[in-house]
mmCIF file of C-alpha atoms in Angstrom:
data_model
loop_
_atom_site.group_PDB
_atom_site.id
_atom_site.type_symbol
_atom_site.label_atom_id
_atom_site.label_comp_id
_atom_site.label_asym_id
_atom_site.label_seq_id
_atom_site.Cartn_x
_atom_site.Cartn_y
_atom_site.Cartn_z
ATOM 1 C CA ALA U 228 99.938 117.599 54.599
ATOM 2 C CA VAL U 229 98.880 118.892 58.024
ATOM 3 C CA GLU U 230 98.309 122.414 56.727
ATOM 4 C CA GLN U 231 96.519 121.102 53.627
ATOM 5 C CA SER U 232 94.070 119.038 55.688
ATOM 6 C CA GLY U 233 92.374 122.213 56.893
ATOM 7 C CA ARG U 234 91.919 120.745 60.329
ATOM 8 C CA TYR U 235 94.802 122.701 61.825
ATOM 9 C CA GLY U 236 95.775 126.192 60.737
ATOM 10 C CA THR U 237 99.538 125.750 60.800
ATOM 11 C CA TRP U 238 102.210 123.239 61.673
ATOM 12 C CA ILE U 239 102.729 125.060 64.986
ATOM 13 C CA ASP U 240 99.002 124.726 65.831
ATOM 14 C CA TYR U 241 99.217 120.994 65.103
ATOM 15 C CA ARG U 242 102.282 120.568 67.332
ATOM 16 C CA ASN U 243 100.628 122.506 70.179
ATOM 17 C CA LYS U 244 97.471 120.382 69.916
ATOM 18 C CA LEU U 245 99.582 117.206 69.880
ATOM 19 C CA ARG U 246 101.532 118.412 72.937
ATOM 20 C CA GLU U 247 98.255 119.123 74.804
ATOM 21 C CA ASP U 248 96.913 115.663 73.915
ATOM 22 C CA ILE U 249 100.082 113.978 75.170
ATOM 23 C CA ILE U 250 99.992 115.949 78.426
ATOM 24 C CA LEU U 251 96.330 114.999 78.961
ATOM 25 C CA TYR U 252 97.089 111.352 78.190
ATOM 26 C CA LYS U 253 99.989 111.270 80.671
ATOM 27 C CA LEU U 254 97.952 113.123 83.307
ATOM 28 C CA GLN U 255 95.131 110.612 82.966
ATOM 29 C CA GLY U 256 97.652 107.781 83.243
ATOM 30 C CA MET U 257 99.029 109.201 86.490
ATOM 31 C CA LEU U 258 95.668 110.085 88.033
ATOM 32 C CA LEU U 259 93.861 106.975 86.873
ATOM 33 C CA ASN U 260 96.315 104.325 88.002
ATOM 34 C CA VAL U 261 93.982 101.316 88.209
ATOM 35 C CA SER U 262 94.685 97.667 88.858
ATOM 36 C CA VAL U 263 92.535 94.557 88.858
ATOM 37 C CA THR U 264 92.974 91.629 91.239
ATOM 38 C CA ASP U 265 92.846 87.956 90.294
ATOM 39 C CA ALA U 266 89.782 87.602 92.529
ATOM 40 C CA GLN U 267 87.944 90.238 90.469
ATOM 41 C CA ILE U 268 88.921 88.464 87.251
ATOM 42 C CA LEU U 269 87.733 85.108 88.606
ATOM 43 C CA GLU U 270 84.458 86.656 89.772
ATOM 44 C CA ARG U 271 83.830 88.143 86.299
ATOM 45 C CA TYR U 272 84.719 84.816 84.653
ATOM 46 C CA ARG U 273 82.243 82.959 86.839
ATOM 47 C CA GLU U 274 79.606 85.634 86.244
ATOM 48 C CA LEU U 275 80.004 85.428 82.463
ATOM 49 C CA SER U 276 80.301 81.651 82.320
ATOM 50 C CA LYS U 277 77.321 80.805 84.523
ATOM 51 C CA GLY U 278 75.198 78.268 82.650
ATOM 52 C CA GLU U 279 77.703 78.096 79.779
ATOM 53 C CA GLU U 280 80.421 76.038 81.354
ATOM 54 C CA ALA U 281 81.153 72.359 80.975
ATOM 55 C CA LYS U 282 79.339 69.926 83.224
ATOM 56 C CA ILE U 283 80.342 66.560 84.540
ATOM 57 C CA ALA U 284 78.109 63.790 85.895
ATOM 58 C CA VAL U 285 79.753 62.013 88.815
ATOM 59 C CA ARG U 286 79.121 59.832 91.812
ATOM 60 C CA ARG U 287 80.821 61.055 94.949
ATOM 61 C CA LEU U 288 82.124 59.189 97.984
ATOM 62 C CA VAL U 289 82.980 61.362 100.986
ATOM 63 C CA PHE U 290 85.475 60.401 103.677
ATOM 64 C CA ARG U 291 85.125 62.699 106.685
ATOM 65 C CA ALA U 292 88.173 63.369 108.834
ATOM 66 C CA GLY U 293 88.769 65.503 111.900
ATOM 67 C CA ASP U 294 91.710 67.742 112.727
ATOM 68 C CA ASP U 295 93.831 64.935 114.193
ATOM 69 C CA ALA U 296 96.711 64.022 111.847
ATOM 70 C CA LYS U 297 96.509 60.285 112.615
ATOM 71 C CA GLN U 298 92.790 60.242 111.920
ATOM 72 C CA ARG U 299 93.307 62.134 108.628
ATOM 73 C CA ASP U 300 95.989 59.614 107.600
ATOM 74 C CA ALA U 301 93.698 56.675 108.393
ATOM 75 C CA VAL U 302 90.820 58.232 106.438
ATOM 76 C CA PHE U 303 93.158 58.955 103.505
ATOM 77 C CA LYS U 304 94.314 55.311 103.465
ATOM 78 C CA GLN U 305 90.678 54.193 103.512
ATOM 79 C CA ALA U 306 89.899 56.482 100.551
ATOM 80 C CA LYS U 307 92.921 55.137 98.622
ATOM 81 C CA ALA U 308 91.771 51.575 99.322
ATOM 82 C CA VAL U 309 88.327 52.404 97.914
ATOM 83 C CA VAL U 310 89.916 53.865 94.764
ATOM 84 C CA ARG U 311 91.974 50.688 94.380
ATOM 85 C CA ARG U 312 88.865 48.500 94.830
ATOM 86 C CA ILE U 313 86.962 50.489 92.184
ATOM 87 C CA GLY U 314 89.941 50.042 89.875
ATOM 88 C CA ASP U 315 89.808 46.288 90.547
ATOM 89 C CA GLY U 316 86.215 46.193 89.300
ATOM 90 C CA GLU U 317 83.984 46.642 92.355
ATOM 91 C CA THR U 318 80.952 48.838 91.738
ATOM 92 C CA VAL U 319 80.535 52.237 93.304
ATOM 93 C CA GLU U 320 77.085 51.240 94.567
ATOM 94 C CA THR U 321 78.500 48.269 96.490
ATOM 95 C CA LEU U 322 81.211 50.383 98.094
ATOM 96 C CA ALA U 323 78.772 53.206 98.861
ATOM 97 C CA THR U 324 76.442 50.786 100.640
ATOM 98 C CA GLU U 325 79.391 49.374 102.576
ATOM 99 C CA LEU U 326 80.385 52.919 103.611
ATOM 100 C CA GLY U 327 76.824 53.941 104.480
ATOM 101 C CA GLN U 328 76.576 56.426 101.606
ATOM 102 C CA ASN U 329 74.237 56.557 98.631
ATOM 103 C CA ALA U 330 76.573 57.776 95.806
ATOM 104 C CA GLU U 331 73.678 59.185 93.794
ATOM 105 C CA PRO U 332 74.627 60.599 90.378
ATOM 106 C CA GLU U 333 75.041 64.380 90.444
ATOM 107 C CA THR U 334 75.991 67.012 87.890
ATOM 108 C CA LEU U 335 78.787 69.446 88.743
ATOM 109 C CA THR U 336 80.240 72.539 87.092
ATOM 110 C CA ARG U 337 83.652 74.104 87.646
ATOM 111 C CA SER U 338 82.129 76.911 89.669
ATOM 112 C CA SER U 339 80.264 74.499 91.956
ATOM 113 C CA VAL U 340 83.491 72.948 93.283
ATOM 114 C CA SER U 341 86.714 74.411 94.637
ATOM 115 C CA LEU U 342 89.409 75.408 92.160
ATOM 116 C CA PRO U 343 91.866 72.543 92.944
ATOM 117 C CA ILE U 344 89.107 69.920 92.773
ATOM 118 C CA GLY U 345 87.726 71.450 89.564
ATOM 119 C CA GLU U 346 91.143 71.381 87.892
ATOM 120 C CA ARG U 347 91.569 67.653 88.562
ATOM 121 C CA LEU U 348 87.948 66.685 87.973
ATOM 122 C CA PHE U 349 87.520 68.379 84.600
ATOM 123 C CA LYS U 350 90.638 66.714 83.165
ATOM 124 C CA ALA U 351 89.064 63.282 83.724
ATOM 125 C CA LYS U 352 87.346 61.103 81.131
ATOM 126 C CA VAL U 353 84.268 58.908 81.429
ATOM 127 C CA GLY U 354 84.960 55.985 83.768
ATOM 128 C CA ASP U 355 87.907 57.646 85.511
ATOM 129 C CA VAL U 356 88.202 57.589 89.281
ATOM 130 C CA VAL U 357 89.422 60.938 90.606
ATOM 131 C CA GLY U 358 90.794 61.126 94.101
ATOM 132 C CA PRO U 359 91.180 60.965 96.903
ATOM 133 C CA LEU U 360 91.156 64.778 96.874
ATOM 134 C CA ALA U 361 91.427 66.897 100.005
ATOM 135 C CA SER U 362 88.273 68.830 100.812
ATOM 136 C CA GLY U 363 87.113 70.920 103.743
ATOM 137 C CA GLN U 364 85.716 67.937 105.670
ATOM 138 C CA GLY U 365 88.280 65.306 104.734
ATOM 139 C CA TYR U 366 88.684 63.551 101.396
ATOM 140 C CA VAL U 367 86.447 62.909 98.433
ATOM 141 C CA VAL U 368 86.522 60.380 95.586
ATOM 142 C CA PHE U 369 84.649 60.957 92.320
ATOM 143 C CA VAL U 370 83.694 58.403 89.674
ATOM 144 C CA VAL U 371 83.048 60.142 86.333
ATOM 145 C CA ASP U 372 79.901 58.933 84.558
ATOM 146 C CA GLU U 373 79.565 61.561 81.812
ATOM 147 C CA VAL U 374 81.433 64.627 80.554
ATOM 148 C CA MET U 375 79.419 67.381 78.862
ATOM 149 C CA THR U 376 81.899 69.729 77.194
ATOM 150 C CA SER U 377 81.436 73.401 76.399
ATOM 151 C CA ASP U 378 82.937 75.868 73.929
ATOM 152 C CA LEU U 379 83.734 78.150 76.837
ATOM 153 C CA LEU U 380 87.393 79.126 77.191
ATOM 154 C CA GLY U 381 89.149 77.969 80.322
ATOM 155 C CA PHE U 382 89.916 80.537 83.007
ATOM 156 C CA GLU U 383 93.630 80.769 82.196
ATOM 157 C CA GLU U 384 92.880 81.260 78.479
ATOM 158 C CA ALA U 385 90.296 83.982 79.143
ATOM 159 C CA LYS U 386 92.194 85.699 81.964
ATOM 160 C CA GLY U 387 94.140 88.144 79.769
ATOM 161 C CA ARG U 388 91.081 89.391 77.910
ATOM 162 C CA LEU U 389 89.029 89.677 81.087
ATOM 163 C CA GLN U 390 91.814 91.572 82.842
ATOM 164 C CA ALA U 391 92.069 94.060 79.961
ATOM 165 C CA ALA U 392 88.291 94.577 79.924
ATOM 166 C CA LEU U 393 88.108 95.043 83.706
ATOM 167 C CA GLU U 394 91.033 97.491 83.678
ATOM 168 C CA GLU U 395 89.359 99.511 80.918
ATOM 169 C CA GLU U 396 86.073 99.583 82.871
ATOM 170 C CA ALA U 397 87.920 100.697 86.014
ATOM 171 C CA ARG U 398 89.809 103.349 84.021
ATOM 172 C CA GLN U 399 86.560 104.701 82.518
ATOM 173 C CA LYS U 400 84.892 104.792 85.948
ATOM 174 C CA ALA U 401 87.903 106.569 87.485
ATOM 175 C CA LEU U 402 87.877 109.071 84.603
ATOM 176 C CA ARG U 403 84.152 109.776 85.117
ATOM 177 C CA ASP U 404 84.773 110.225 88.852
ATOM 178 C CA LEU U 405 87.672 112.602 88.129
ATOM 179 C CA TYR U 406 85.518 114.663 85.762
ATOM 180 C CA GLU U 407 82.730 114.808 88.357
ATOM 181 C CA LYS U 408 85.164 116.001 91.050
ATOM 182 C CA LEU U 409 86.588 118.658 88.731
ATOM 183 C CA ARG U 410 83.086 119.732 87.711
ATOM 184 C CA ALA U 411 82.035 119.996 91.377
ATOM 185 C CA ARG U 412 85.055 122.187 92.205
ATOM 186 C CA SER U 413 84.702 124.490 89.238
ATOM 187 C CA HIS U 414 82.572 127.601 89.266
ATOM 188 C CA VAL U 415 81.112 129.001 86.090
ATOM 189 C CA ASP U 416 79.594 132.466 86.249
ATOM 190 C CA ILE U 417 77.260 133.144 83.366
ATOM 191 C CA ARG U 418 76.155 136.745 83.040
ATOM 192 C CA LEU U 419 73.652 137.886 80.490
#
């Protein structure tokens, strides 16, 4: 069948061409050893999902704490007490006024909050109280007013595809760079 195709002269020519292709493939694999980090995958996910991701309307209460462990514990207990009071039926506005905060409604996306907060927050339903969650300045409590879903895949679901695409892009770039280096080293003398 190989000889009848007309593409290769003989079976030996076909085997030699196949051997050359395999050697080139293995050489590229050795020279173009590329890897992609989770940070690169997350960056690409955020880049592609900007404006497409789910949004959540919340009211936020912030409990600031210093570096002192006792102070952090006291602030955490205060935040837990506020969560309990909201669960008992007190309004967020009343508690916000009591705490000297305004608790204005705001819309958040996964990329606008830290990963641990986003994971907890976007599992919540309307009316849920999420928190207290540790943040850079202390603790934060969210009251979910509205959830606007999206068809966008979650990061973990999209991670495999994004990793494969990024690795292929890196491989292609490394291959182009290799060809450029080889081209720069080679000398072709054309005489007429």
